[in-house]
Short mmCIF file of C-alpha atoms in Angstrom, two decimals:
data_model
loop_
_atom_site.label_atom_id
_atom_site.label_comp_id
_atom_site.label_asym_id
_atom_site.label_seq_id
_atom_site.Cartn_x
_atom_site.Cartn_y
_atom_site.Cartn_z
CA MET A 22 -139.72 -105.36 -12.25
CA LYS A 23 -139.61 -104.49 -15.92
CA LEU A 24 -137.03 -102.06 -17.20
CA HIS A 25 -139.51 -100.05 -19.21
CA LEU A 26 -141.26 -98.96 -15.92
CA PHE A 27 -137.93 -97.88 -14.54
CA LYS A 28 -136.91 -95.58 -17.47
CA PRO A 29 -139.28 -92.78 -16.81
CA VAL A 30 -138.15 -92.49 -13.23
CA LEU A 31 -134.49 -93.23 -13.66
CA LEU A 32 -133.74 -90.91 -16.60
CA PRO A 33 -134.86 -87.65 -14.86
CA ILE A 34 -132.84 -88.62 -11.71
CA LEU A 35 -129.66 -89.28 -13.81
CA VAL A 36 -130.13 -85.99 -15.74
CA SER A 37 -130.55 -84.10 -12.40
CA ILE A 38 -127.40 -85.70 -10.94
CA PHE A 39 -125.44 -84.78 -14.05
CA LEU A 40 -126.66 -81.22 -13.99
CA LEU A 41 -125.93 -80.82 -10.27
CA SER A 42 -122.44 -82.10 -10.52
CA SER A 43 -121.57 -79.93 -13.53
CA CYS A 44 -122.90 -76.85 -11.79
CA ALA A 45 -120.87 -77.67 -8.70
CA SER A 46 -117.67 -78.05 -10.75
CA SER A 47 -118.25 -74.80 -12.60
CA ASP A 48 -118.13 -72.93 -9.29
CA ARG A 49 -114.39 -73.66 -9.21
CA LEU A 50 -111.62 -72.59 -11.50
CA THR A 51 -108.27 -74.23 -11.49
CA GLY A 52 -105.09 -73.02 -13.14
CA ARG A 53 -101.62 -71.64 -12.71
CA VAL A 54 -101.05 -68.01 -11.54
CA VAL A 55 -99.13 -66.19 -14.16
CA LYS A 56 -99.27 -62.64 -12.75
CA VAL A 57 -99.89 -60.89 -9.45
CA GLN A 58 -101.17 -57.40 -9.90
CA ASP A 59 -101.32 -56.40 -6.24
CA GLY A 60 -102.11 -57.87 -2.78
CA ASP A 61 -105.58 -59.01 -3.74
CA THR A 62 -105.58 -59.63 -7.54
CA PHE A 63 -103.81 -62.16 -9.78
CA THR A 64 -104.16 -63.63 -13.21
CA LEU A 65 -104.99 -67.35 -13.50
CA LEU A 66 -104.10 -69.36 -16.64
CA THR A 67 -106.64 -72.18 -17.07
CA ILE A 68 -105.95 -75.51 -18.73
CA THR A 69 -107.81 -74.17 -21.74
CA ASP A 70 -105.31 -71.16 -21.93
CA ASP A 71 -107.86 -68.67 -20.73
CA GLN A 72 -106.33 -65.88 -18.73
CA ILE A 73 -108.75 -64.95 -15.89
CA LYS A 74 -108.28 -62.00 -13.51
CA VAL A 75 -109.18 -63.03 -9.96
CA ARG A 76 -109.88 -60.54 -7.18
CA LEU A 77 -109.74 -62.20 -3.75
CA TYR A 78 -113.21 -62.20 -2.27
CA GLY A 79 -113.87 -60.52 1.02
CA ILE A 80 -110.49 -58.83 1.53
CA ASP A 81 -108.95 -55.58 0.53
CA ALA A 82 -105.13 -55.18 0.33
CA PRO A 83 -103.22 -51.79 0.28
CA GLU A 84 -103.35 -49.92 -3.03
CA ASN A 85 -100.34 -49.21 -5.03
CA GLY A 86 -98.63 -46.20 -3.44
CA GLN A 87 -100.09 -46.97 -0.07
CA ASP A 88 -98.04 -48.21 2.95
CA PHE A 89 -97.44 -52.07 2.63
CA SER A 90 -98.77 -52.27 -0.92
CA ARG A 91 -95.42 -53.76 -2.06
CA LYS A 92 -95.10 -56.17 0.83
CA SER A 93 -98.67 -57.24 0.45
CA LYS A 94 -98.14 -57.93 -3.28
CA GLU A 95 -94.79 -59.79 -2.54
CA TYR A 96 -96.53 -62.01 0.10
CA LEU A 97 -99.40 -62.98 -2.27
CA SER A 98 -96.70 -63.61 -4.96
CA ASP A 99 -94.98 -65.93 -2.52
CA LEU A 100 -98.17 -67.77 -1.93
CA VAL A 101 -99.46 -68.14 -5.43
CA ALA A 102 -97.13 -67.15 -8.24
CA GLY A 103 -96.41 -70.07 -10.67
CA LYS A 104 -98.44 -72.37 -8.48
CA LYS A 105 -101.54 -74.45 -9.20
CA VAL A 106 -104.50 -72.58 -7.61
CA THR A 107 -108.14 -73.53 -7.25
CA VAL A 108 -110.56 -70.56 -6.98
CA GLU A 109 -114.03 -70.91 -5.50
CA HIS A 110 -116.08 -68.55 -7.61
CA LYS A 111 -118.16 -66.15 -5.58
CA GLY A 112 -119.25 -63.62 -8.21
CA THR A 113 -117.99 -61.02 -10.65
CA ASP A 114 -117.12 -57.38 -9.79
CA GLN A 115 -117.73 -54.23 -11.71
CA TYR A 116 -114.43 -54.65 -13.53
CA LYS A 117 -115.48 -58.13 -14.69
CA ARG A 118 -112.93 -59.76 -12.38
CA VAL A 119 -113.89 -63.15 -10.89
CA LEU A 120 -114.34 -62.70 -7.13
CA GLY A 121 -113.20 -65.84 -5.49
CA ILE A 122 -111.52 -67.68 -2.54
CA ALA A 123 -108.19 -68.99 -3.63
CA TYR A 124 -106.66 -72.21 -2.36
CA VAL A 125 -103.15 -73.47 -2.92
CA ASN A 126 -103.43 -77.17 -1.79
CA LYS A 127 -105.50 -76.72 1.31
CA LEU A 128 -104.36 -73.18 2.30
CA ASN A 129 -107.10 -70.52 2.05
CA VAL A 130 -105.11 -67.63 0.64
CA ASN A 131 -107.70 -64.88 1.39
CA GLU A 132 -107.63 -65.96 5.13
CA GLU A 133 -103.84 -66.16 5.03
CA MET A 134 -103.60 -62.53 3.76
CA LEU A 135 -105.73 -61.45 6.80
CA ARG A 136 -103.93 -63.68 9.23
CA LYS A 137 -100.56 -62.20 8.34
CA GLY A 138 -101.80 -58.64 8.46
CA PHE A 139 -101.40 -57.98 4.65
CA ALA A 140 -105.04 -57.11 3.97
CA TRP A 141 -108.19 -55.85 5.68
CA ARG A 142 -111.55 -57.48 5.81
CA TYR A 143 -113.49 -55.87 3.03
CA LYS A 144 -116.02 -53.30 4.51
CA TYR A 145 -118.93 -55.08 3.01
CA ASN A 146 -117.77 -58.57 4.17
CA LYS A 147 -119.71 -59.55 7.20
CA ASP A 148 -118.03 -63.00 7.76
CA PRO A 149 -117.14 -63.14 11.48
CA HIS A 150 -114.23 -65.44 10.83
CA TYR A 151 -112.62 -62.80 8.51
CA LEU A 152 -113.17 -60.22 11.25
CA GLU A 153 -111.59 -62.57 13.85
CA LEU A 154 -108.46 -63.17 11.70
CA GLN A 155 -108.16 -59.35 11.08
CA GLU A 156 -108.40 -58.59 14.81
CA LYS A 157 -105.82 -61.24 15.74
CA ALA A 158 -103.30 -59.69 13.26
CA ARG A 159 -104.18 -56.27 14.70
CA LYS A 160 -103.46 -57.33 18.19
CA LYS A 161 -100.20 -58.83 17.15
CA LYS A 162 -99.40 -55.62 15.24
CA LEU A 163 -98.47 -57.58 12.12
CA ASN A 164 -97.63 -55.58 8.95
CA ILE A 165 -100.30 -53.10 8.12
CA TRP A 166 -101.27 -53.25 11.83
CA SER A 167 -97.77 -52.19 12.84
CA GLN A 168 -98.64 -48.59 11.82
CA LYS A 169 -100.03 -46.26 14.43
CA ASN A 170 -103.09 -45.27 12.28
CA PRO A 171 -103.38 -47.58 9.24
CA VAL A 172 -105.65 -46.23 6.48
CA ASP A 173 -107.89 -48.90 4.96
CA PRO A 174 -107.76 -49.00 1.16
CA TRP A 175 -111.32 -47.82 0.55
CA GLN A 176 -110.62 -44.68 2.65
CA TRP A 177 -107.32 -44.31 0.85
CA ARG A 178 -108.97 -44.46 -2.56
CA LYS A 179 -111.56 -41.97 -1.54
CA GLU A 180 -108.91 -39.53 -0.30
CA GLN A 181 -107.00 -39.95 -3.58
CA LYS A 182 -110.05 -39.28 -5.61
CA GLU A 183 -110.80 -36.11 -3.58
CA ARG A 184 -107.11 -34.96 -4.12
CA SER A 185 -107.33 -35.36 -7.88
CA ARG A 186 -110.55 -33.39 -7.92
CA LYS A 187 -108.94 -30.43 -6.17
CA LYS A 188 -106.10 -30.28 -8.76
#
């Protein structure tokens, strides 16, 4: 078989493989966590010295001033602060933060926050596994679930907004 017959077929295949592999790698960010803002947000410093604010996808941790907000932030800090973290990019929110699933080694940080009762499954997240992790933590009365009537962060934010309007 002559090589010149092979070129028109081989070149598009190689270009396609290259493009697919570069797209796949761009869906992941890797860096070191330099700041933890709260129980579901941190800043990642990449190898190119870019600081990227990451919001953990599919979960919602207590807001500052809300019960368990400090403990939730501390637990996330224990998991990620100063460590190499890989983030599976899922999108961008209205504040231009990367929405992602964070991994430290093989540990899924988003799931761990739910498992330990430091976050709620975000109300728009329909992943049954996240719901299962939340329900197990609730049954064990872990952290936020140790309260008699825990208020989820989206309800708490709504109530805070209403209070500030009345002032």
